[in-house]
Short mmCIF file of C-alpha atoms in Angstrom, two decimals:
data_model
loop_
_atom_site.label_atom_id
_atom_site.label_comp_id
_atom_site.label_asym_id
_atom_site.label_seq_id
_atom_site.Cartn_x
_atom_site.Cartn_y
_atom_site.Cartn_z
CA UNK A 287 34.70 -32.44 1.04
CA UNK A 288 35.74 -35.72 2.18
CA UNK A 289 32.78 -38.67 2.44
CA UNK A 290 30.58 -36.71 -0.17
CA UNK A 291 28.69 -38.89 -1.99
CA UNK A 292 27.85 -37.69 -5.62
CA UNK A 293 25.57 -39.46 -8.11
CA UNK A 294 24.82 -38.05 -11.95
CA UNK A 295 21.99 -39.81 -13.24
CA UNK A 296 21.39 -39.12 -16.64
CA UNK A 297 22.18 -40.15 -20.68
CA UNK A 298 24.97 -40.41 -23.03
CA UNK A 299 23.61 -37.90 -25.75
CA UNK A 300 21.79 -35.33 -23.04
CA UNK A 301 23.62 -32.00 -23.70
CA UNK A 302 21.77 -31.59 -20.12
CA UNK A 303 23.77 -34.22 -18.46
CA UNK A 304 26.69 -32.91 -19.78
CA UNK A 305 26.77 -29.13 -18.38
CA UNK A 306 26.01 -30.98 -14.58
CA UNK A 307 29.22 -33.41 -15.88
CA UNK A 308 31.42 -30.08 -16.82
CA UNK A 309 30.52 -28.45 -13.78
CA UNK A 310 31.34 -31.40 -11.63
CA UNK A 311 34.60 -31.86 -13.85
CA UNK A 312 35.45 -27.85 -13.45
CA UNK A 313 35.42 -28.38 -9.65
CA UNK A 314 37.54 -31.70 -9.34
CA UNK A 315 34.50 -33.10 -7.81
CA UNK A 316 34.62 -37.52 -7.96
CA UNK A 317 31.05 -38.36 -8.88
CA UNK A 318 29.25 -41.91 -10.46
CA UNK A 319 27.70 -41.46 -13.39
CA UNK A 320 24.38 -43.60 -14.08
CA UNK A 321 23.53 -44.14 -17.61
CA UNK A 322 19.10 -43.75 -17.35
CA UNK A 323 17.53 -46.08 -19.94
CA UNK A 324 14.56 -43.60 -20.99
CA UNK A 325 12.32 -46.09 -22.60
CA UNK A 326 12.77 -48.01 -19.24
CA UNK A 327 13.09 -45.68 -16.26
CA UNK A 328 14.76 -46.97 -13.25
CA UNK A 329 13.21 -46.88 -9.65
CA UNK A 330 15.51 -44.79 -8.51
CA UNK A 331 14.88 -42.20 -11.29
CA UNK A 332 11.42 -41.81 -10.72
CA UNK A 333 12.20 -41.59 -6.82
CA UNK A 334 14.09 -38.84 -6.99
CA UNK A 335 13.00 -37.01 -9.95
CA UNK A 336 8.74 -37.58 -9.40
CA UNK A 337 7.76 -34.45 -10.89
CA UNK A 338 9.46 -34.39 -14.27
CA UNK A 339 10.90 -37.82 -14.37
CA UNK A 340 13.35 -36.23 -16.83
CA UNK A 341 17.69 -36.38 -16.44
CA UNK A 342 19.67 -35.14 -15.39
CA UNK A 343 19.65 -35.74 -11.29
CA UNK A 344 22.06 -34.69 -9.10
CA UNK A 345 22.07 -36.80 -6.32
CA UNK A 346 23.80 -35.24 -3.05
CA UNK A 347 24.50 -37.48 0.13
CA UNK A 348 21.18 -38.86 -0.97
CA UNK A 349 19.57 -35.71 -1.77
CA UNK A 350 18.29 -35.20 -4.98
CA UNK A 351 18.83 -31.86 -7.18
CA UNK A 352 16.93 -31.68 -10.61
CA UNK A 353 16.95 -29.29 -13.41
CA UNK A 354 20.59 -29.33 -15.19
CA UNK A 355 21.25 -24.95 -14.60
CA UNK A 356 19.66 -25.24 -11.15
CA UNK A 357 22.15 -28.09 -10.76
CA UNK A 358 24.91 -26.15 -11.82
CA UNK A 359 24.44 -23.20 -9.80
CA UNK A 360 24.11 -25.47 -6.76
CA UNK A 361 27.30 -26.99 -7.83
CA UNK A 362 29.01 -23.72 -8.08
CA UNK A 363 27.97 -22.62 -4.49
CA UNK A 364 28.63 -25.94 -2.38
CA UNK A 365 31.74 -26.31 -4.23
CA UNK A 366 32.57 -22.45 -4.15
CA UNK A 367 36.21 -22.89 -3.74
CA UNK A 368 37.55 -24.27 -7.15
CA UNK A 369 37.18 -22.63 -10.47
CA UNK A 370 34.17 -20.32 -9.81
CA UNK A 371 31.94 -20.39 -12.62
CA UNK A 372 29.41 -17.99 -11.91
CA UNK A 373 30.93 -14.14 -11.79
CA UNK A 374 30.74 -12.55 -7.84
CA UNK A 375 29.50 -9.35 -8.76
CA UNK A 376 25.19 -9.80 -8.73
CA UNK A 377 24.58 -7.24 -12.25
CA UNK A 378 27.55 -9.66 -14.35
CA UNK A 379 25.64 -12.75 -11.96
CA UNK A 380 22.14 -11.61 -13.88
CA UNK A 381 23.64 -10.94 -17.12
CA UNK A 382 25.13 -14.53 -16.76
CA UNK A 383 21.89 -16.33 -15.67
CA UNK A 384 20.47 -14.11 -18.78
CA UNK A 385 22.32 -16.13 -21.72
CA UNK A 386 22.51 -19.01 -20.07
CA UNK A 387 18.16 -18.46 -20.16
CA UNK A 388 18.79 -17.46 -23.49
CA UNK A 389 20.59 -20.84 -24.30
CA UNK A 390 18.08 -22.68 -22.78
CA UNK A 391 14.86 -21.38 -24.61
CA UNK A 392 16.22 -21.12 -28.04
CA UNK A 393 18.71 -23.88 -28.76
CA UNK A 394 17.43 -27.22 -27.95
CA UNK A 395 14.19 -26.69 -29.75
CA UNK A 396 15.39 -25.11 -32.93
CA UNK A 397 18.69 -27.81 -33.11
CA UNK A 398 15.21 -30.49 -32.99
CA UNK A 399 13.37 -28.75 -35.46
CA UNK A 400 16.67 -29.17 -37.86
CA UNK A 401 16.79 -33.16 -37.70
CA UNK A 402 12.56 -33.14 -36.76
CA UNK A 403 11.51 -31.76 -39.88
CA UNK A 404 11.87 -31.33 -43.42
CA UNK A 405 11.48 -29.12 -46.32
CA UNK A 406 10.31 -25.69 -45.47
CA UNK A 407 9.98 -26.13 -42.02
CA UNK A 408 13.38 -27.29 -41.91
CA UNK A 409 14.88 -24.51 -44.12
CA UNK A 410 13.33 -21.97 -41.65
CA UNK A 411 14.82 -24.15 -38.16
CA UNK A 412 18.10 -23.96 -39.93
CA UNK A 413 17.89 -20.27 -40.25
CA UNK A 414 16.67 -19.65 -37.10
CA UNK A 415 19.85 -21.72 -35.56
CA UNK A 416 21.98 -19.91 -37.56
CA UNK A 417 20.36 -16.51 -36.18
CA UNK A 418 20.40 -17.53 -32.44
CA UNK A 419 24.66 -18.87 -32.79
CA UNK A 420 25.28 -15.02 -34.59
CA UNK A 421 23.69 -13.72 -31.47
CA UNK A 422 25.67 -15.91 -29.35
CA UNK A 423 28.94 -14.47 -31.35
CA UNK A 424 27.87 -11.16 -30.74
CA UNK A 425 27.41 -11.67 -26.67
CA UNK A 426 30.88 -13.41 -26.97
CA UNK A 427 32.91 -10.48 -28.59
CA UNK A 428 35.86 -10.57 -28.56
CA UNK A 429 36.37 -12.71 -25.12
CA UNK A 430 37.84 -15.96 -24.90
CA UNK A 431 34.98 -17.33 -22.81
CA UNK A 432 31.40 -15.78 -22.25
CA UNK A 433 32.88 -15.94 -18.39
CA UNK A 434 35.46 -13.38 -19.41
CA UNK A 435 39.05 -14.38 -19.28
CA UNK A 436 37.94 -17.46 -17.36
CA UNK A 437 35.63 -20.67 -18.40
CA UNK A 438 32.35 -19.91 -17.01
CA UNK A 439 28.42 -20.85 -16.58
CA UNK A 440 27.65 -19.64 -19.68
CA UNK A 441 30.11 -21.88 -21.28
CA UNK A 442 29.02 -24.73 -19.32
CA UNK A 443 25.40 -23.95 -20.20
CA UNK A 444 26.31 -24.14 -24.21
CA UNK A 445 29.66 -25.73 -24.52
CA UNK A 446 27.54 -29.45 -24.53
CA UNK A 447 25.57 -28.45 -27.59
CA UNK A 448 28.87 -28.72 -29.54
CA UNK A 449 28.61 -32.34 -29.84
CA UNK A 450 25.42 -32.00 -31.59
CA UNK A 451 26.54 -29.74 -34.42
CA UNK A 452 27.43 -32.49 -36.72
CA UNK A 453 24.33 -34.05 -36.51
CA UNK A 454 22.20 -30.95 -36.77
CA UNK A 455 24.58 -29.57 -39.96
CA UNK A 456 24.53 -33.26 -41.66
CA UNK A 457 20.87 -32.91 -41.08
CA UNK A 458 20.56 -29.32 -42.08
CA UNK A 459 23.23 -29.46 -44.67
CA UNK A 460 25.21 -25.70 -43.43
CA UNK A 461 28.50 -25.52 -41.75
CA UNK A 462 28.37 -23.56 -38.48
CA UNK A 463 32.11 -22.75 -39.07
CA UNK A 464 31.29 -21.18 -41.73
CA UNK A 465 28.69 -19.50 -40.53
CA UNK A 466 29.72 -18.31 -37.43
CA UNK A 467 33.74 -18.88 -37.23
CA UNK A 468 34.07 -17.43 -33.76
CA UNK A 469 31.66 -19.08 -32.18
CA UNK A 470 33.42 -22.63 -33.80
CA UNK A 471 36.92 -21.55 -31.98
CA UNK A 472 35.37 -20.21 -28.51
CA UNK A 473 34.14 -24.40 -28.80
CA UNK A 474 37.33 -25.46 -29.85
CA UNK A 475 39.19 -23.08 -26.78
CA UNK A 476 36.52 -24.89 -24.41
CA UNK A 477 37.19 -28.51 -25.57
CA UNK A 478 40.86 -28.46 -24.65
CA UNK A 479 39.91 -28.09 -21.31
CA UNK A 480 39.60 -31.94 -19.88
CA UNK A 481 36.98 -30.89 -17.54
CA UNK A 482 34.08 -30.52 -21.26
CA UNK A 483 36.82 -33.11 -23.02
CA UNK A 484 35.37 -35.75 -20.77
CA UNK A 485 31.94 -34.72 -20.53
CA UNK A 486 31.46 -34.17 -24.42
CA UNK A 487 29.63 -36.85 -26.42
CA UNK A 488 31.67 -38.12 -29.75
CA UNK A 489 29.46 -36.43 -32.03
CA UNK A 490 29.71 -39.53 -34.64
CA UNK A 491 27.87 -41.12 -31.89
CA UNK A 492 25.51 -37.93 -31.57
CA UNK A 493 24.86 -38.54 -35.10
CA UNK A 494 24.02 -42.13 -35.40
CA UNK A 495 21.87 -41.81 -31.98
CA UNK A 496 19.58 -39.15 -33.87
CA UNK A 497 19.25 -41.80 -37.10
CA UNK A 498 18.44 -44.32 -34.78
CA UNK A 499 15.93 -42.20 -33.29
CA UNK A 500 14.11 -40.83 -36.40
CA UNK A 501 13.46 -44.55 -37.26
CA UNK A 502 11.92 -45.38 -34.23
CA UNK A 503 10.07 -41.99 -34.45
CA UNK A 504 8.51 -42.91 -38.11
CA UNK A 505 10.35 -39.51 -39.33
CA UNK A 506 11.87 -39.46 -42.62
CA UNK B 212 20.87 3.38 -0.67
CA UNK B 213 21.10 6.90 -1.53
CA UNK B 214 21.65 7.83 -5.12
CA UNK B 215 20.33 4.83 -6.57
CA UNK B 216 18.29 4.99 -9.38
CA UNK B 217 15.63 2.05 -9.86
CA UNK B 218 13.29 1.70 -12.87
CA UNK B 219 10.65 -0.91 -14.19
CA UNK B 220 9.42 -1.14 -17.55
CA UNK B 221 6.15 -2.91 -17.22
CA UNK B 222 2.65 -3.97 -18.20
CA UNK B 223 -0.02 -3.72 -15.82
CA UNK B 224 -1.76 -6.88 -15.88
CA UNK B 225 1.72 -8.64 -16.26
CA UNK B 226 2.47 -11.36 -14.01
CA UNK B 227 5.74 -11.39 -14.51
CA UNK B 228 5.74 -7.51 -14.11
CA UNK B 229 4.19 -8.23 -10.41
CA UNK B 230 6.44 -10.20 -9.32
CA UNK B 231 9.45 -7.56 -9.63
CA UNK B 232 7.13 -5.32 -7.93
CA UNK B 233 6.58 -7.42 -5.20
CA UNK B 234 10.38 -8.26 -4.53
CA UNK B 235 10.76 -4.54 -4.87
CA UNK B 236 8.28 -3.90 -2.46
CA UNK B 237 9.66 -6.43 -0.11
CA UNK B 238 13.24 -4.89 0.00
CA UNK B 239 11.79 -1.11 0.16
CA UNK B 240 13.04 -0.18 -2.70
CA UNK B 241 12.03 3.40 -4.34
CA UNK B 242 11.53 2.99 -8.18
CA UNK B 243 9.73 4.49 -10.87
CA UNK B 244 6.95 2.37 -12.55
CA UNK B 245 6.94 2.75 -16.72
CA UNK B 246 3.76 1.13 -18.01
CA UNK B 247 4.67 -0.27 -21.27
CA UNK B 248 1.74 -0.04 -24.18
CA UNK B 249 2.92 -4.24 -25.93
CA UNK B 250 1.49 -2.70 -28.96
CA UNK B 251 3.42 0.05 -29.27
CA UNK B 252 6.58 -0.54 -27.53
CA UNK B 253 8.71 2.24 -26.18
CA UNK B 254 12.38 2.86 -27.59
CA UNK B 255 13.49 2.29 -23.92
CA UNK B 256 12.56 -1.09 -24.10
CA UNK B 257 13.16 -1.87 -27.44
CA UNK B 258 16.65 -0.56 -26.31
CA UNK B 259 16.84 -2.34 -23.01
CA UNK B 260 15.73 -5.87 -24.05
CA UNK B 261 16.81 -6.13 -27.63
CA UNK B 262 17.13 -9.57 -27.61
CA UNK B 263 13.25 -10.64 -26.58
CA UNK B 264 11.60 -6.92 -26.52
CA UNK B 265 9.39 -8.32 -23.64
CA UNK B 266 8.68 -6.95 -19.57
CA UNK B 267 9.53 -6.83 -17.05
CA UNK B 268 12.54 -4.75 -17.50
CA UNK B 269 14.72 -3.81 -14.30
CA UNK B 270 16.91 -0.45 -14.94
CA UNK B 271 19.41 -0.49 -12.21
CA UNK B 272 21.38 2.77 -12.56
CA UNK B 273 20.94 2.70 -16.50
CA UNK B 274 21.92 -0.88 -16.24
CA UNK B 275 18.99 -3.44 -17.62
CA UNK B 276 18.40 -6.74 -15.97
CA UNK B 277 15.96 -9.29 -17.71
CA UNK B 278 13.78 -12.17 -17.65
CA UNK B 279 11.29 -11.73 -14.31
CA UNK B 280 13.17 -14.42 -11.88
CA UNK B 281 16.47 -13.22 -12.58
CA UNK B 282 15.58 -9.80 -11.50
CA UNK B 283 14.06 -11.45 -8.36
CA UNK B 284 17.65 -13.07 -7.61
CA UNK B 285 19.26 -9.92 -8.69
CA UNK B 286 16.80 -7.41 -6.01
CA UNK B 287 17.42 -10.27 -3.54
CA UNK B 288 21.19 -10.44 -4.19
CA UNK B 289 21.74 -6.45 -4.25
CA UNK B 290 18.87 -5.56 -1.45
CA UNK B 291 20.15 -8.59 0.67
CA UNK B 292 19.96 -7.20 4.52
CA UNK B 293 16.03 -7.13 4.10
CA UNK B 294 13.18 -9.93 4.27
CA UNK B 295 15.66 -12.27 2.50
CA UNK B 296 13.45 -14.14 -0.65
CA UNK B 297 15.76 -16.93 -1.41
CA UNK B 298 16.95 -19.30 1.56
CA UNK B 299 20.90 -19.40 2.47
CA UNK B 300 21.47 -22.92 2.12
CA UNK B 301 22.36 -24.02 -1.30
CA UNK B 302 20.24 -26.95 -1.19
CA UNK B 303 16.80 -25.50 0.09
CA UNK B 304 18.32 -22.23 -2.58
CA UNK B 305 17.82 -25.35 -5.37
CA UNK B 306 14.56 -26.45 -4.39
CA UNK B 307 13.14 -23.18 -4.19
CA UNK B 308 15.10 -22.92 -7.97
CA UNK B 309 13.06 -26.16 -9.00
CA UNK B 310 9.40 -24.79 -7.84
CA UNK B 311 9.96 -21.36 -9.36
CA UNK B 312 11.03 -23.46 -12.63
CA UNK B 313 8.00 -25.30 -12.16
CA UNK B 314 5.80 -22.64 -12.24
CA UNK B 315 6.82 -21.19 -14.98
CA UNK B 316 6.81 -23.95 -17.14
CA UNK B 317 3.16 -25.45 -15.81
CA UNK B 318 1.05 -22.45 -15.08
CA UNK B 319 1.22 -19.62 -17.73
CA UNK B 320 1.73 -20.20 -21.45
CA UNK B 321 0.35 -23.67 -21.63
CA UNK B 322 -2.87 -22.41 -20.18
CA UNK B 323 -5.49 -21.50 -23.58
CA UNK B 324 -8.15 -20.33 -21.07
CA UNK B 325 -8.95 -17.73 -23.68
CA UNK B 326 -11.44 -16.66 -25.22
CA UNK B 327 -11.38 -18.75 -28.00
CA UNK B 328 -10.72 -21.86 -26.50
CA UNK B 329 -13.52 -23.96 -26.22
CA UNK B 330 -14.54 -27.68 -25.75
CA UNK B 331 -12.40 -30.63 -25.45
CA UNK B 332 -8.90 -27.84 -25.67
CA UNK B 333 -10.56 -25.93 -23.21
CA UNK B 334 -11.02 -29.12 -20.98
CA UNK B 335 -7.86 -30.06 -21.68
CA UNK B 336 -6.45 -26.91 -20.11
CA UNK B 337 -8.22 -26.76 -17.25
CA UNK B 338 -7.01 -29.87 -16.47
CA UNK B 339 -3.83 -29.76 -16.59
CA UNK B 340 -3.95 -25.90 -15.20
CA UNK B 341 -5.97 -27.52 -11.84
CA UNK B 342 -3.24 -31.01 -11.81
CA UNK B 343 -0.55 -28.24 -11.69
CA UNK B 344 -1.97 -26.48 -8.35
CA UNK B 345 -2.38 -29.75 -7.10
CA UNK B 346 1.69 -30.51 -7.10
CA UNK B 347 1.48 -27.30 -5.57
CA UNK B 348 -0.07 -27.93 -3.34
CA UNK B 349 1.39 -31.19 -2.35
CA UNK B 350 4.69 -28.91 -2.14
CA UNK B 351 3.41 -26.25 0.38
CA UNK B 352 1.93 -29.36 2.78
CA UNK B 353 1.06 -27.20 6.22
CA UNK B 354 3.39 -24.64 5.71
CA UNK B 355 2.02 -21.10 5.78
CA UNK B 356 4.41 -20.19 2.78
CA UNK B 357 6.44 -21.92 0.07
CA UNK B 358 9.61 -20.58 1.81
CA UNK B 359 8.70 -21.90 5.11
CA UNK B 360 7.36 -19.97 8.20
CA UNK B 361 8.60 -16.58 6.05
CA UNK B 362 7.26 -15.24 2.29
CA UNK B 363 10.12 -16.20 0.04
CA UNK B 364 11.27 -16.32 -3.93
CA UNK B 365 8.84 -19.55 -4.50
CA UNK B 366 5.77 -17.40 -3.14
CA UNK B 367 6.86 -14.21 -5.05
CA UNK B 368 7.13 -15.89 -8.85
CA UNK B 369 3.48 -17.77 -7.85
CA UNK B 370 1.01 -15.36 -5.83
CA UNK B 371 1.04 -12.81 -9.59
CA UNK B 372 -0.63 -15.52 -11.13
CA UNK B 373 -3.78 -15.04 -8.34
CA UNK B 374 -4.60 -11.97 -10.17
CA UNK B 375 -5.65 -13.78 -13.22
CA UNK B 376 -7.82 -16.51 -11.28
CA UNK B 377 -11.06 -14.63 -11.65
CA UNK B 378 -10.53 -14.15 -15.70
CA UNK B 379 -9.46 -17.78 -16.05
CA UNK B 380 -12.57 -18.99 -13.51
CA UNK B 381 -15.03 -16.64 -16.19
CA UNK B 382 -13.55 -17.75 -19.70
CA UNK B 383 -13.33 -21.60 -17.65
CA UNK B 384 -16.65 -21.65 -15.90
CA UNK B 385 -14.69 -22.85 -13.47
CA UNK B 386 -14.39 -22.56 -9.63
CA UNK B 387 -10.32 -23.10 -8.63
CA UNK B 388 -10.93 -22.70 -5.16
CA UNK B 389 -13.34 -25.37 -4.89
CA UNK B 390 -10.76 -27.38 -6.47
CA UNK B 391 -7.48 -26.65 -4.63
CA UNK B 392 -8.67 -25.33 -0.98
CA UNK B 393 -4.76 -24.71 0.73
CA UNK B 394 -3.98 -23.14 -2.56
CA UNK B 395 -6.47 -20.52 -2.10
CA UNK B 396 -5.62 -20.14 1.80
CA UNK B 397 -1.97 -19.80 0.54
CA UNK B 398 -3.09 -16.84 -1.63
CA UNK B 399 -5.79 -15.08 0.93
CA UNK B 400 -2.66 -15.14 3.07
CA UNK B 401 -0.45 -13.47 0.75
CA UNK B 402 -2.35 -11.05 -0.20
CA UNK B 403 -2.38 -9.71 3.92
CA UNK B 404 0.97 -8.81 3.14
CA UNK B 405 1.01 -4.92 1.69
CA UNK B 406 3.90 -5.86 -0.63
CA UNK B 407 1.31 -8.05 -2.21
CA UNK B 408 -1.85 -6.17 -1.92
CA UNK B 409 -0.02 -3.12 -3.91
CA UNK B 410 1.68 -4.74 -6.55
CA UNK B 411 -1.20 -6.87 -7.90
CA UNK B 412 -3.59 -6.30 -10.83
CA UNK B 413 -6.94 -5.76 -9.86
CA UNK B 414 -8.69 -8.98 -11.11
CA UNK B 415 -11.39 -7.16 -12.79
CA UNK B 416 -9.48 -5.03 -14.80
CA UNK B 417 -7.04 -8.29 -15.85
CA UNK B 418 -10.56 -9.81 -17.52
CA UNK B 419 -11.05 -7.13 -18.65
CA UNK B 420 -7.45 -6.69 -20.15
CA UNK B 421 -7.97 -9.83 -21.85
CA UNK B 422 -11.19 -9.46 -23.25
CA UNK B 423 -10.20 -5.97 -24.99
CA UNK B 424 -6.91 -7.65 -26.44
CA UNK B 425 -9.73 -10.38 -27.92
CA UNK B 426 -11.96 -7.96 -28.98
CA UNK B 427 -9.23 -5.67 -30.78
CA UNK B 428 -8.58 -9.37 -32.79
CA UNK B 429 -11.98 -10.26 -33.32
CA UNK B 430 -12.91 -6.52 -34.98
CA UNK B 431 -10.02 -7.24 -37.47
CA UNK B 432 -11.25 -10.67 -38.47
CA UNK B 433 -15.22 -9.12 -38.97
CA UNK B 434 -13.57 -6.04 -40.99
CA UNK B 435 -11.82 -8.79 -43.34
CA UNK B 436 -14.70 -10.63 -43.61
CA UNK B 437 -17.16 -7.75 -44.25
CA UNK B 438 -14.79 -6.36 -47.13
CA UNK B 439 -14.04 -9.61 -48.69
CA UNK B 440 -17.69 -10.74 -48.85
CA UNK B 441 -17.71 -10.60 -53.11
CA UNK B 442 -14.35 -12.26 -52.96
CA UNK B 443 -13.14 -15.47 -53.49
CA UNK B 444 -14.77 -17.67 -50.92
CA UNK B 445 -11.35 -20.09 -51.01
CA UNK B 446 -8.99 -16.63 -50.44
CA UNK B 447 -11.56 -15.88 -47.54
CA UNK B 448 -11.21 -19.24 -45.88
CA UNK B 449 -7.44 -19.18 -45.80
CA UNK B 450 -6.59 -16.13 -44.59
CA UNK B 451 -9.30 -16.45 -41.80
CA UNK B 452 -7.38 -19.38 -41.22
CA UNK B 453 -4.50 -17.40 -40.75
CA UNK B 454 -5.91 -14.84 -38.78
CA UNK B 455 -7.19 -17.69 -36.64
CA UNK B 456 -3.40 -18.65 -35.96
CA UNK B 457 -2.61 -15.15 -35.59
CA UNK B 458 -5.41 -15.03 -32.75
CA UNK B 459 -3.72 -17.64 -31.03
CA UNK B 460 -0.14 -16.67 -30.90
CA UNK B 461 -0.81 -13.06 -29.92
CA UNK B 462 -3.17 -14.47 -27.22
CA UNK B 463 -0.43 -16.71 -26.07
CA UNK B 464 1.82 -13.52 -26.13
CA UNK B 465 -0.63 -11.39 -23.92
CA UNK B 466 -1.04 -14.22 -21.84
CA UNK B 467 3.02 -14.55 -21.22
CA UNK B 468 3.03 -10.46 -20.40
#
């Protein structure tokens, strides 16, 4: 839509930022991206993001949308033309929202625990990742995307964590590809698509980001 | 529609279990209620929700639907041509997304209004329990609903939580409307609406819901001590620490049904 006006605020390293980035990407959409300095939040931020003052924040023709899935979904229905990424039918639609849910209350806090913690604690997080990807790989199947035959909101909603696997396997000292091969190549399928190409972090960067933070965090 | 076959799995004094029935309620939908026993779960749902063995479980045709807002969307989405819940455009459809978010993530787990919370966690709690109605608040201004001038998906994931005001106020000694005056309009308001009325708990019989659950956990801890009383003192003191952390994360879990 000619004369829309798209802002993404958010970081470098948030696998958050990234899904609203994909989605944006999938869609062909031309949006600014502003980098947030967390430790230093700009006024803008904390205008339009009051409640959480957390990234990333879709900004609309002014309008601000928080919450990274909630932005996605809005995303996928203003932009409903191009590359649908959530399915049409509502029972696939709820099974979609499901492990995207899923992705959302497992992943982020057991891929923390990994690089968080050590010792026991971190012997069971690493586990526990491993456990949550298998059940990934089993929702997957035998598909080429959790959408189906196409790239979908599932894939959006995980595809950014991919960048962080080489931090949380240097840290937790496994190999997902070894673990859980399929799940490695669905990642692989997804990255040579430009629209997650571009979004994706360099994980090398991923990885000295989460050093950098464990110093200034006073964890070993 | 004829030939439809609609089944909950739920718990009674569920929140999230009310606010299914509620939706349901809203669209006219005929269903058949399962109450689920959380400590001794039924094969249905062990079957249905394999992946977090929790309620509320939605059986649409034999076909499960999960996690209590995304069977709201899904009644909403499949029931649409009645008392719409969510609003058409996409960007009131995202705020509405947001609050729902936001109550889920402010009002239930994080509250330790049990029975064995006391002092400064029990403060604590309140606090931040009463700071969340407040943004509440400040979100339904003069409105007479969250959705506007009509009872929509915002009003359905909240009103539930009404149900376990009175058990919270008792294990609190706290007043919450005293505190938060619209909020309590908001709810009296609500609960005019039969959809409401019918699908909450009775507030009683939450407290007392809660108070069993405590009292099953507190019997188990006086048996242990009562046998091990010519044992080890140090054994003693670390498993009741354990069964101390065992109190708390299966009072979270009733809590979250």
């Amino acid at each position: 839509m000619a004369g829309d006006k798209v802002v993404v605020l958010g970081t470098y390293v948030s696998m958050f930022s990234m899904r609203a980035q994909v989605a944006l990407n999938e869609k062909g959409i031309e949006y600014e991206k502003k980098e947030e300095d967390l430790a230093n939040k700009s006024p803008l931020f904390l205008e339009m993001n009051p409640v959480h003052k957390k990234i990333p924040v879709l900004i609309h023709n002014g309008k601000p949308v928080c919450e990274s899935l909630i932005i996605v979904q809005y995303i996928d229905e203003v932009w409903h033309d191009k590359n649908p990424l959530l399915p049409s039918d509502p029972y696939q639609r709820a099974q979609a929202r499901f492990w995207a849910d899923f992705v959302d209350k497992k992943v982020y806090d057991c891929g923390r625990r990994i690089w968080a913690t050590k010792g026991e604690e971190k012997e069971a997080a690493k586990k526990e990742f491993i456990g949550i990807m298998k059940t990934l790989e089993g929702e997957l199947g035998n598909k080429p995307y959790f959408g189906g035959e196409d790239f979908g909101y599932v894939d959006v909603a995980l595809i950014p964590f991919y960048c962080w696997f080489h931090a949380y396997e240097n840290f937790g000292n496994f190999k997902t590809e070894t673990e859980c091969p399929k799940l490695v190549e669905w990642a692989k399928r997804c990255m040579q698509r430009e629209s997650v190409s571009k979004s994706l972090a360099d994980p090398h960067k991923i990885y000295e980001f989460v050093v950098s933070l464990k110093k200034k965090l006073g964890i070993e | 529609m004829a030939g439809e076959e609609v089944i909950l799995l739920s718990v009674y004094a569920s929140m999230f279990s009310m606010r299914v029935r509620i939706a349901l309620a809203e669209k006219g939908v005929k269903y058949e209620l399962k109450e689920e026993d959380l400590t001794n779960k039924s094969l249905l749902l062990l079957e249905m929700n394999s992946v977090h063995k929790k309620v509320p479980v939605l059986l649409h045709n034999g076909k499960p639907i999960l996690e209590s807002l995304i069977i709201v969307q899904y009644i909403d989405e499949v029931w649409h041509d009645k008392n719409p819940l969510e609003p058409s455009d996409p960007y009131e459809r995202a705020q509405a997304r947001f609050w729902a978010d936001f109550i889920d993530k402010k009002v239930p787990c994080k509250i330790s209004l049990q029975w064995a919370a006391k002092g400064e966690e029990l403060e604590a709690a309140k606090k931040e329990f009463i700071e969340a109605l407040k943004v509440l608040e400040g979100e339904l201004g003069d409105k007479p609903y969250f959705g506007g001038e009509e009872f929509g998906y915002v009003d359905v994931a909240l009103i539930p939580f009404y149900s376990w005001f009175h058990a919270y106020e008792t294990c609190g000694n706290f007043k919450i409307g005293a505190q938060c005056p619209k909020f309590a309009a908001w709810a009296k308001r609500c609960m005019q609406r039969e959809s409401v009325s019918k699908s909450l708990a009775d507030p009683e019989k939450v407290y007392d819901f809660r108070a069993l659950t405590g009292l099953q956990i507190f019997f188990i801890i006086y048996m242990f001590d009562f046998y091990c009383l010519n044992s080890l003192d140090f054994i003693r003191s670390q498993v009741r620490l354990l069964l101390n952390f065992v109190i708390r994360i299966s009072s979270k879990q009733a809590v979250c049904y």
